[in-house]
mmCIF file of C-alpha atoms in Angstrom:
data_model
loop_
_atom_site.group_PDB
_atom_site.id
_atom_site.type_symbol
_atom_site.label_atom_id
_atom_site.label_comp_id
_atom_site.label_asym_id
_atom_site.label_seq_id
_atom_site.Cartn_x
_atom_site.Cartn_y
_atom_site.Cartn_z
ATOM 1 C CA MET A 1 26.295 -103.952 -198.830
ATOM 2 C CA LEU A 2 28.782 -101.569 -200.379
ATOM 3 C CA ALA A 3 29.325 -98.471 -198.271
ATOM 4 C CA ARG A 4 31.556 -96.816 -200.862
ATOM 5 C CA LEU A 5 32.336 -97.400 -204.536
ATOM 6 C CA VAL A 6 35.272 -95.814 -206.376
ATOM 7 C CA LEU A 7 35.811 -96.077 -210.141
ATOM 8 C CA THR A 8 39.069 -95.018 -211.801
ATOM 9 C CA ASP A 9 39.337 -94.970 -215.595
ATOM 10 C CA PHE A 10 36.538 -97.510 -215.857
ATOM 11 C CA ARG A 11 34.485 -97.339 -219.082
ATOM 12 C CA ASN A 12 33.343 -93.703 -219.411
ATOM 13 C CA HIS A 13 34.143 -92.783 -215.792
ATOM 14 C CA ALA A 14 37.543 -91.145 -215.306
ATOM 15 C CA ALA A 15 36.986 -90.784 -211.570
ATOM 16 C CA LEU A 16 33.763 -91.453 -209.694
ATOM 17 C CA THR A 17 33.061 -91.971 -206.001
ATOM 18 C CA LEU A 18 29.624 -93.040 -204.760
ATOM 19 C CA ALA A 19 28.255 -93.526 -201.251
ATOM 20 C CA PRO A 20 25.269 -95.872 -201.713
ATOM 21 C CA GLY A 21 22.814 -96.582 -198.933
ATOM 22 C CA PRO A 22 21.735 -99.931 -197.501
ATOM 23 C CA GLY A 23 18.539 -100.253 -199.567
ATOM 24 C CA PHE A 24 17.556 -98.903 -202.989
ATOM 25 C CA VAL A 25 20.248 -97.195 -205.063
ATOM 26 C CA VAL A 26 18.675 -95.601 -208.139
ATOM 27 C CA LEU A 27 20.878 -94.435 -211.015
ATOM 28 C CA THR A 28 19.195 -92.219 -213.602
ATOM 29 C CA GLY A 29 20.420 -90.386 -216.666
ATOM 30 C CA ALA A 30 20.330 -90.308 -220.432
ATOM 31 C CA ASN A 31 21.594 -93.133 -222.595
ATOM 32 C CA GLY A 32 25.394 -93.120 -222.525
ATOM 33 C CA ALA A 33 25.632 -91.489 -219.105
ATOM 34 C CA GLY A 34 27.284 -94.600 -217.678
ATOM 35 C CA LYS A 35 24.522 -96.139 -215.564
ATOM 36 C CA THR A 36 25.080 -99.710 -216.714
ATOM 37 C CA ASN A 37 28.837 -99.176 -216.473
ATOM 38 C CA ILE A 38 28.441 -98.612 -212.730
ATOM 39 C CA LEU A 39 26.467 -101.834 -212.369
ATOM 40 C CA GLU A 40 29.152 -103.635 -214.346
ATOM 41 C CA ALA A 41 31.797 -102.277 -211.989
ATOM 42 C CA VAL A 42 29.906 -103.657 -208.985
ATOM 43 C CA SER A 43 29.462 -107.008 -210.743
ATOM 44 C CA LEU A 44 33.256 -107.358 -210.876
ATOM 45 C CA PHE A 45 33.210 -108.012 -207.127
ATOM 46 C CA ALA A 46 31.935 -111.487 -207.987
ATOM 47 C CA PRO A 47 33.904 -114.301 -209.642
ATOM 48 C CA GLY A 48 33.791 -114.225 -213.418
ATOM 49 C CA ARG A 49 33.837 -111.497 -216.048
ATOM 50 C CA GLY A 50 30.992 -109.310 -214.851
ATOM 51 C CA LEU A 51 27.507 -108.755 -216.176
ATOM 52 C CA ARG A 52 28.676 -107.984 -219.735
ATOM 53 C CA ARG A 53 31.272 -110.796 -219.788
ATOM 54 C CA ALA A 54 33.619 -108.329 -221.473
ATOM 55 C CA SER A 55 37.393 -108.508 -221.709
ATOM 56 C CA LEU A 56 39.340 -106.463 -219.198
ATOM 57 C CA GLY A 57 40.843 -104.377 -221.975
ATOM 58 C CA ASP A 58 37.375 -103.235 -223.044
ATOM 59 C CA MET A 59 36.644 -101.976 -219.530
ATOM 60 C CA ALA A 60 39.515 -99.466 -219.462
ATOM 61 C CA ARG A 61 38.493 -95.906 -220.387
ATOM 62 C CA ALA A 62 38.939 -95.428 -224.121
ATOM 63 C CA ASP A 63 40.872 -92.148 -223.844
ATOM 64 C CA GLY A 64 42.507 -93.000 -220.534
ATOM 65 C CA PRO A 65 46.073 -94.043 -219.696
ATOM 66 C CA GLY A 66 45.226 -97.760 -219.912
ATOM 67 C CA GLY A 67 44.190 -100.080 -217.150
ATOM 68 C CA PHE A 68 41.425 -99.382 -214.648
ATOM 69 C CA GLY A 69 40.502 -99.790 -211.003
ATOM 70 C CA VAL A 70 37.293 -100.502 -209.102
ATOM 71 C CA ALA A 71 37.403 -100.325 -205.311
ATOM 72 C CA ALA A 72 34.801 -100.549 -202.578
ATOM 73 C CA ALA A 73 34.322 -100.660 -198.857
ATOM 74 C CA ILE A 74 31.997 -103.345 -197.544
ATOM 75 C CA ALA A 75 29.809 -102.342 -194.592
ATOM 76 C CA ASP A 76 32.096 -103.982 -192.028
ATOM 77 C CA GLU A 77 35.037 -101.892 -193.288
ATOM 78 C CA VAL A 78 36.556 -104.574 -195.498
ATOM 79 C CA GLU A 79 38.365 -102.946 -198.415
ATOM 80 C CA ILE A 80 38.087 -104.780 -201.715
ATOM 81 C CA ALA A 81 39.458 -103.857 -205.139
ATOM 82 C CA THR A 82 39.924 -105.222 -208.631
ATOM 83 C CA GLY A 83 41.218 -103.969 -211.946
ATOM 84 C CA ALA A 84 44.024 -104.245 -214.469
ATOM 85 C CA LEU A 85 47.296 -102.453 -215.120
ATOM 86 C CA ALA A 86 48.102 -100.683 -218.383
ATOM 87 C CA SER A 87 51.185 -102.893 -218.702
ATOM 88 C CA ALA A 88 49.066 -106.070 -218.460
ATOM 89 C CA PRO A 89 45.558 -105.055 -219.597
ATOM 90 C CA GLU A 90 44.133 -108.606 -219.628
ATOM 91 C CA ARG A 91 45.562 -109.720 -216.281
ATOM 92 C CA ARG A 92 43.014 -109.233 -213.530
ATOM 93 C CA ILE A 93 44.191 -108.023 -210.140
ATOM 94 C CA VAL A 94 42.150 -108.636 -206.988
ATOM 95 C CA ARG A 95 43.006 -107.298 -203.542
ATOM 96 C CA ILE A 96 41.189 -107.808 -200.255
ATOM 97 C CA GLN A 97 42.362 -105.672 -197.347
ATOM 98 C CA GLY A 98 45.364 -104.794 -199.489
ATOM 99 C CA ALA A 99 46.481 -108.407 -199.931
ATOM 100 C CA ALA A 100 46.524 -110.177 -203.282
ATOM 101 C CA ALA A 101 43.661 -112.634 -203.768
ATOM 102 C CA THR A 102 42.038 -114.684 -206.525
ATOM 103 C CA ALA A 103 38.789 -113.732 -208.222
ATOM 104 C CA ASN A 104 37.083 -116.889 -206.927
ATOM 105 C CA THR A 105 37.615 -115.803 -203.298
ATOM 106 C CA LEU A 106 35.344 -112.800 -203.911
ATOM 107 C CA ALA A 107 32.380 -115.137 -203.377
ATOM 108 C CA ASP A 108 33.424 -115.472 -199.736
ATOM 109 C CA TRP A 109 32.767 -111.762 -199.154
ATOM 110 C CA LEU A 110 29.850 -110.725 -201.345
ATOM 111 C CA THR A 111 26.893 -112.309 -203.088
ATOM 112 C CA ILE A 112 26.019 -110.365 -206.229
ATOM 113 C CA LEU A 113 23.188 -111.168 -208.631
ATOM 114 C CA TRP A 114 22.102 -109.264 -211.719
ATOM 115 C CA LEU A 115 19.413 -108.938 -214.321
ATOM 116 C CA THR A 116 20.019 -107.065 -217.574
ATOM 117 C CA PRO A 117 17.953 -106.440 -220.723
ATOM 118 C CA ALA A 118 20.232 -108.865 -222.591
ATOM 119 C CA MET A 119 18.923 -111.629 -220.335
ATOM 120 C CA ASP A 120 15.320 -111.134 -221.472
ATOM 121 C CA ARG A 121 15.939 -113.798 -224.144
ATOM 122 C CA LEU A 122 17.464 -116.257 -221.686
ATOM 123 C CA PHE A 123 14.805 -118.910 -222.263
ATOM 124 C CA VAL A 124 15.316 -118.980 -226.043
ATOM 125 C CA GLU A 125 19.119 -118.687 -226.021
ATOM 126 C CA PRO A 126 21.429 -121.736 -226.310
ATOM 127 C CA ALA A 127 21.749 -123.929 -223.220
ATOM 128 C CA GLY A 128 25.116 -122.406 -222.316
ATOM 129 C CA GLU A 129 23.473 -119.088 -221.405
ATOM 130 C CA ARG A 130 21.035 -120.758 -219.002
ATOM 131 C CA ARG A 131 23.854 -122.834 -217.546
ATOM 132 C CA ARG A 132 25.836 -119.665 -216.788
ATOM 133 C CA PHE A 133 22.727 -118.164 -215.181
ATOM 134 C CA LEU A 134 22.267 -121.309 -213.098
ATOM 135 C CA ASP A 135 25.895 -121.251 -212.010
ATOM 136 C CA ARG A 136 25.526 -117.657 -210.839
ATOM 137 C CA LEU A 137 22.511 -118.675 -208.752
ATOM 138 C CA THR A 138 24.394 -121.701 -207.429
ATOM 139 C CA LEU A 139 27.469 -119.676 -206.518
ATOM 140 C CA ALA A 140 25.378 -117.533 -204.180
ATOM 141 C CA LEU A 141 24.550 -120.629 -202.113
ATOM 142 C CA HIS A 142 27.827 -122.510 -202.629
ATOM 143 C CA PRO A 143 30.855 -120.148 -202.734
ATOM 144 C CA ALA A 144 33.158 -123.088 -203.623
ATOM 145 C CA HIS A 145 31.192 -123.603 -206.852
ATOM 146 C CA ALA A 146 33.491 -121.243 -208.772
ATOM 147 C CA HIS A 147 36.542 -123.241 -207.676
ATOM 148 C CA HIS A 148 35.039 -126.542 -208.805
ATOM 149 C CA ALA A 149 33.917 -125.027 -212.111
ATOM 150 C CA ALA A 150 37.384 -123.622 -212.820
ATOM 151 C CA ARG A 151 39.132 -126.904 -211.997
ATOM 152 C CA TYR A 152 36.645 -128.932 -214.033
ATOM 153 C CA GLU A 153 37.006 -126.710 -217.092
ATOM 154 C CA ALA A 154 40.815 -126.659 -216.837
ATOM 155 C CA ALA A 155 40.940 -130.464 -216.720
ATOM 156 C CA MET A 156 38.456 -130.697 -219.596
ATOM 157 C CA ARG A 157 40.518 -128.349 -221.781
ATOM 158 C CA ALA A 158 43.713 -130.267 -221.041
ATOM 159 C CA ARG A 159 41.990 -133.571 -221.883
ATOM 160 C CA THR A 160 40.680 -132.175 -225.180
ATOM 161 C CA ARG A 161 44.181 -130.974 -226.121
ATOM 162 C CA LEU A 162 45.564 -134.444 -225.458
ATOM 163 C CA LEU A 163 42.840 -136.157 -227.486
ATOM 164 C CA THR A 164 43.149 -133.829 -230.478
ATOM 165 C CA ASP A 165 46.944 -133.593 -230.537
ATOM 166 C CA ASP A 166 48.759 -135.352 -233.374
ATOM 167 C CA ALA A 167 50.895 -137.330 -230.928
ATOM 168 C CA PRO A 168 49.344 -140.357 -229.168
ATOM 169 C CA ALA A 169 47.808 -139.377 -225.823
ATOM 170 C CA ASP A 170 49.372 -140.702 -222.631
ATOM 171 C CA PRO A 171 46.637 -142.980 -221.187
ATOM 172 C CA ASP A 172 47.763 -142.373 -217.592
ATOM 173 C CA TRP A 173 47.606 -138.613 -218.070
ATOM 174 C CA LEU A 174 44.183 -138.933 -219.674
ATOM 175 C CA ALA A 175 42.957 -141.060 -216.769
ATOM 176 C CA ALA A 176 44.249 -138.508 -214.246
ATOM 177 C CA LEU A 177 42.454 -135.669 -216.027
ATOM 178 C CA GLU A 178 39.245 -137.698 -216.247
ATOM 179 C CA THR A 179 39.460 -138.407 -212.523
ATOM 180 C CA GLN A 180 39.767 -134.659 -211.878
ATOM 181 C CA MET A 181 36.764 -133.985 -214.098
ATOM 182 C CA ALA A 182 34.762 -136.627 -212.230
ATOM 183 C CA GLU A 183 35.698 -135.230 -208.810
ATOM 184 C CA HIS A 184 34.910 -131.605 -209.565
ATOM 185 C CA GLY A 185 31.997 -132.526 -211.837
ATOM 186 C CA ALA A 186 30.297 -134.355 -208.974
ATOM 187 C CA ALA A 187 30.585 -131.253 -206.795
ATOM 188 C CA LEU A 188 29.167 -129.087 -209.603
ATOM 189 C CA ALA A 189 26.239 -131.434 -210.166
ATOM 190 C CA ALA A 190 25.384 -131.712 -206.459
ATOM 191 C CA ALA A 191 25.443 -127.947 -205.923
ATOM 192 C CA ARG A 192 23.320 -127.251 -208.998
ATOM 193 C CA ASP A 193 20.826 -129.938 -208.062
ATOM 194 C CA GLU A 194 20.404 -128.577 -204.546
ATOM 195 C CA THR A 195 20.024 -125.015 -205.836
ATOM 196 C CA VAL A 196 17.313 -125.995 -208.320
ATOM 197 C CA THR A 197 15.473 -128.095 -205.712
ATOM 198 C CA LEU A 198 15.490 -125.329 -203.100
ATOM 199 C CA LEU A 199 14.596 -122.608 -205.586
ATOM 200 C CA ALA A 200 11.747 -124.608 -207.112
ATOM 201 C CA ALA A 201 10.284 -125.093 -203.641
ATOM 202 C CA ARG A 202 10.640 -121.378 -202.863
ATOM 203 C CA LEU A 203 8.940 -120.445 -206.130
ATOM 204 C CA ALA A 204 6.054 -122.794 -205.340
ATOM 205 C CA ASP A 205 5.640 -121.209 -201.903
ATOM 206 C CA ARG A 206 5.781 -117.646 -203.244
ATOM 207 C CA ALA A 207 3.458 -118.035 -206.226
ATOM 208 C CA ASP A 208 1.524 -114.793 -206.766
ATOM 209 C CA ALA A 209 -0.374 -112.956 -209.463
ATOM 210 C CA ASP A 210 2.342 -110.382 -210.114
ATOM 211 C CA PHE A 211 5.047 -112.836 -211.121
ATOM 212 C CA PRO A 212 3.970 -116.095 -212.803
ATOM 213 C CA SER A 213 4.953 -119.422 -211.264
ATOM 214 C CA ALA A 214 8.093 -120.946 -212.753
ATOM 215 C CA GLY A 215 8.904 -124.636 -212.679
ATOM 216 C CA LEU A 216 12.591 -125.549 -212.716
ATOM 217 C CA ALA A 217 14.345 -128.752 -213.738
ATOM 218 C CA LEU A 218 17.721 -129.942 -215.009
ATOM 219 C CA GLU A 219 18.227 -132.042 -218.111
ATOM 220 C CA GLY A 220 20.979 -132.989 -220.531
ATOM 221 C CA TRP A 221 23.188 -135.112 -218.304
ATOM 222 C CA VAL A 222 22.436 -137.680 -215.636
ATOM 223 C CA GLU A 223 25.090 -138.119 -212.971
ATOM 224 C CA THR A 224 26.903 -141.414 -213.398
ATOM 225 C CA ASP A 225 30.472 -142.707 -213.203
ATOM 226 C CA LEU A 226 31.852 -139.775 -215.173
ATOM 227 C CA ALA A 227 35.443 -140.989 -215.240
ATOM 228 C CA GLU A 228 34.376 -144.282 -216.790
ATOM 229 C CA ALA A 229 32.001 -142.541 -219.216
ATOM 230 C CA LEU A 230 34.823 -140.250 -220.361
ATOM 231 C CA ARG A 231 37.201 -143.205 -220.781
ATOM 232 C CA ARG A 232 34.681 -145.024 -222.983
ATOM 233 C CA ASN A 233 33.996 -141.855 -224.970
ATOM 234 C CA ARG A 234 37.577 -140.917 -225.853
ATOM 235 C CA ALA A 235 37.304 -141.757 -229.545
ATOM 236 C CA ARG A 236 34.044 -139.826 -230.001
ATOM 237 C CA ASP A 237 35.378 -136.856 -228.038
ATOM 238 C CA ALA A 238 38.569 -136.820 -230.109
ATOM 239 C CA ALA A 239 36.511 -136.748 -233.311
ATOM 240 C CA ALA A 240 34.203 -134.037 -231.984
ATOM 241 C CA GLY A 241 37.029 -131.963 -230.502
ATOM 242 C CA ARG A 242 35.190 -131.643 -227.196
ATOM 243 C CA ALA A 243 33.825 -133.690 -224.320
ATOM 244 C CA LEU A 244 30.325 -134.918 -225.162
ATOM 245 C CA VAL A 245 29.314 -136.062 -221.653
ATOM 246 C CA GLY A 246 29.474 -134.358 -218.280
ATOM 247 C CA PRO A 247 27.879 -131.580 -216.243
ATOM 248 C CA HIS A 248 28.967 -129.007 -218.827
ATOM 249 C CA ARG A 249 26.114 -130.391 -220.947
ATOM 250 C CA VAL A 250 23.373 -129.590 -218.419
ATOM 251 C CA ASP A 251 20.492 -127.278 -219.302
ATOM 252 C CA LEU A 252 18.130 -125.415 -216.966
ATOM 253 C CA VAL A 253 14.564 -126.065 -218.117
ATOM 254 C CA VAL A 254 12.017 -123.446 -217.076
ATOM 255 C CA THR A 255 8.262 -123.928 -217.362
ATOM 256 C CA HIS A 256 5.441 -121.403 -217.092
ATOM 257 C CA LEU A 257 3.415 -123.453 -214.615
ATOM 258 C CA ASP A 258 0.263 -121.327 -214.784
ATOM 259 C CA LYS A 259 -0.017 -122.083 -218.500
ATOM 260 C CA ALA A 260 1.700 -125.496 -218.470
ATOM 261 C CA ARG A 261 4.120 -124.671 -221.250
ATOM 262 C CA ALA A 262 7.814 -124.080 -221.730
ATOM 263 C CA ALA A 263 9.059 -120.599 -220.879
ATOM 264 C CA ALA A 264 10.568 -120.400 -224.356
ATOM 265 C CA LEU A 265 7.023 -120.415 -225.768
ATOM 266 C CA ALA A 266 5.752 -117.655 -223.464
ATOM 267 C CA SER A 267 5.339 -114.063 -224.595
ATOM 268 C CA THR A 268 8.197 -111.599 -224.161
ATOM 269 C CA GLY A 269 6.422 -109.969 -221.221
ATOM 270 C CA GLU A 270 5.745 -113.330 -219.600
ATOM 271 C CA GLN A 271 9.374 -114.362 -219.998
ATOM 272 C CA LYS A 272 10.563 -111.173 -218.319
ATOM 273 C CA ALA A 273 8.088 -111.684 -215.467
ATOM 274 C CA LEU A 274 9.193 -115.320 -215.055
ATOM 275 C CA LEU A 275 12.830 -114.276 -214.911
ATOM 276 C CA LEU A 276 12.080 -111.542 -212.392
ATOM 277 C CA GLY A 277 10.187 -114.006 -210.233
ATOM 278 C CA ILE A 278 13.133 -116.419 -210.276
ATOM 279 C CA VAL A 279 15.647 -113.725 -209.318
ATOM 280 C CA LEU A 280 13.442 -112.396 -206.517
ATOM 281 C CA ALA A 281 12.771 -115.859 -205.087
ATOM 282 C CA HIS A 282 16.468 -116.671 -205.287
ATOM 283 C CA ALA A 283 17.459 -113.483 -203.457
ATOM 284 C CA GLU A 284 15.024 -114.378 -200.678
ATOM 285 C CA LEU A 285 16.358 -117.937 -200.599
ATOM 286 C CA VAL A 286 19.963 -116.742 -200.305
ATOM 287 C CA ALA A 287 19.091 -114.401 -197.435
ATOM 288 C CA ASP A 288 17.279 -117.187 -195.578
ATOM 289 C CA ARG A 289 19.889 -119.894 -196.166
ATOM 290 C CA THR A 290 23.105 -117.921 -195.696
ATOM 291 C CA GLY A 291 22.045 -115.042 -193.470
ATOM 292 C CA ARG A 292 23.687 -112.710 -195.998
ATOM 293 C CA ARG A 293 21.560 -110.506 -198.186
ATOM 294 C CA PRO A 294 22.713 -110.386 -201.800
ATOM 295 C CA ILE A 295 23.489 -107.232 -203.722
ATOM 296 C CA LEU A 296 21.050 -107.029 -206.635
ATOM 297 C CA LEU A 297 21.907 -105.219 -209.875
ATOM 298 C CA LEU A 298 18.781 -104.585 -211.956
ATOM 299 C CA ASP A 299 19.472 -102.784 -215.224
ATOM 300 C CA GLU A 300 16.469 -101.021 -216.783
ATOM 301 C CA VAL A 301 14.191 -103.362 -214.858
ATOM 302 C CA ALA A 302 11.305 -100.904 -214.449
ATOM 303 C CA ALA A 303 11.123 -99.505 -217.977
ATOM 304 C CA HIS A 304 8.777 -102.097 -219.491
ATOM 305 C CA LEU A 305 6.634 -102.904 -216.461
ATOM 306 C CA ASP A 306 3.161 -101.462 -215.987
ATOM 307 C CA PRO A 307 2.702 -99.318 -212.839
ATOM 308 C CA ASP A 308 1.021 -102.096 -210.814
ATOM 309 C CA ARG A 309 3.707 -104.692 -211.519
ATOM 310 C CA ARG A 310 6.390 -102.053 -210.954
ATOM 311 C CA ALA A 311 4.951 -101.316 -207.507
ATOM 312 C CA ALA A 312 4.743 -105.057 -206.778
ATOM 313 C CA LEU A 313 8.401 -105.406 -207.751
ATOM 314 C CA PHE A 314 9.485 -102.627 -205.401
ATOM 315 C CA ASP A 315 7.436 -104.187 -202.583
ATOM 316 C CA ARG A 316 9.208 -107.524 -203.081
ATOM 317 C CA LEU A 317 12.612 -105.838 -203.205
ATOM 318 C CA ALA A 318 12.114 -103.818 -200.015
ATOM 319 C CA GLY A 319 14.174 -105.306 -197.223
ATOM 320 C CA LEU A 320 16.086 -107.688 -199.505
ATOM 321 C CA GLY A 321 19.321 -105.749 -199.131
ATOM 322 C CA GLN A 322 21.166 -103.332 -201.366
ATOM 323 C CA VAL A 323 19.380 -103.061 -204.724
ATOM 324 C CA TRP A 324 20.954 -101.065 -207.562
ATOM 325 C CA MET A 325 18.579 -100.050 -210.357
ATOM 326 C CA THR A 326 18.943 -97.950 -213.479
ATOM 327 C CA GLY A 327 16.432 -95.977 -215.498
ATOM 328 C CA ALA A 328 16.135 -92.973 -217.750
ATOM 329 C CA GLU A 329 13.872 -91.020 -215.366
ATOM 330 C CA GLU A 330 13.448 -90.831 -211.610
ATOM 331 C CA ALA A 331 9.656 -90.950 -212.099
ATOM 332 C CA LEU A 332 9.949 -94.679 -212.859
ATOM 333 C CA PHE A 333 10.893 -95.207 -209.217
ATOM 334 C CA ALA A 334 8.335 -92.900 -207.600
ATOM 335 C CA ALA A 335 6.557 -95.856 -205.949
ATOM 336 C CA ILE A 336 9.628 -96.492 -203.791
ATOM 337 C CA GLY A 337 9.119 -93.206 -202.005
ATOM 338 C CA ALA A 338 11.886 -91.470 -200.130
ATOM 339 C CA GLU A 339 13.605 -94.684 -199.011
ATOM 340 C CA LYS A 340 16.243 -94.600 -201.709
ATOM 341 C CA VAL A 341 19.539 -93.042 -202.686
ATOM 342 C CA HIS A 342 19.041 -91.311 -206.031
ATOM 343 C CA ILE A 343 22.145 -90.635 -208.137
ATOM 344 C CA ALA A 344 21.601 -88.592 -211.290
ATOM 345 C CA LEU A 345 24.320 -88.947 -213.916
ATOM 346 C CA GLY A 346 24.934 -86.127 -216.354
#
């Protein structure tokens, strides 16, 4: 958990220091008060671009000096910080115990998962959105997943540049890049497959009336000799301007098992409940498998739930670890009782 959070010139917060507790952290306030901005700041302690996937320059306070900082103390007194300087607004800085580190190493210290209103359409969005969601779930169980993803994508971009360049591509260089893609692609595929298998089993075990049963499967690419497949596909990939085979083509297929139909065909309320059920089951799975409870960031999660399902959600969340939630009114979280830290933003 985070024992302290400090924001400096981040979004609308010039200077903000919070002392969250170990369980529920409830942020309330009017629209524009900066509730989601705080969740975004916490999400930066995970590899990637945070829950909004925004550029670093957009995170700096609009009327500030440029640049921003987000710092925190983890419960065991580890100091962690990230941000950007005004002189290099798109260059991310990460420090752990004062020493420079890479963003991917953040996964070794914290497991952070989030659910935002923008994700309500996850099941009807293009496959890339579900793949990013899957990779976030996978990262929580396999911290090296971010490293393999970064190396795979770097090799894939370099290969595409070679294939689409006017000059003839060096076949040895192409083969080396394809070997890198195959090596890191195999690690990506294995980690995703294990995550989906374990999570599907957990969802089957935890089926209940409050959150509909979700079936999970992967489709779009079957693991094979990727290096050879890429070699054979060079002409097609050159014409397309991208690699047409590989784990970057995978899609996460979600089914509403109770109604035996694709999640994309479910109602908006059913889709939200399915997504909630997946996130809850995954948080429980991470705690069981790693012994480390994840930090959950749930933006406006209670607003569109009826009182019974809201109470069921809070019951499931109790004991899962540090859970940050936002809402317009404290009354939305009355069912939690006194076991929460309530922070009202003006």
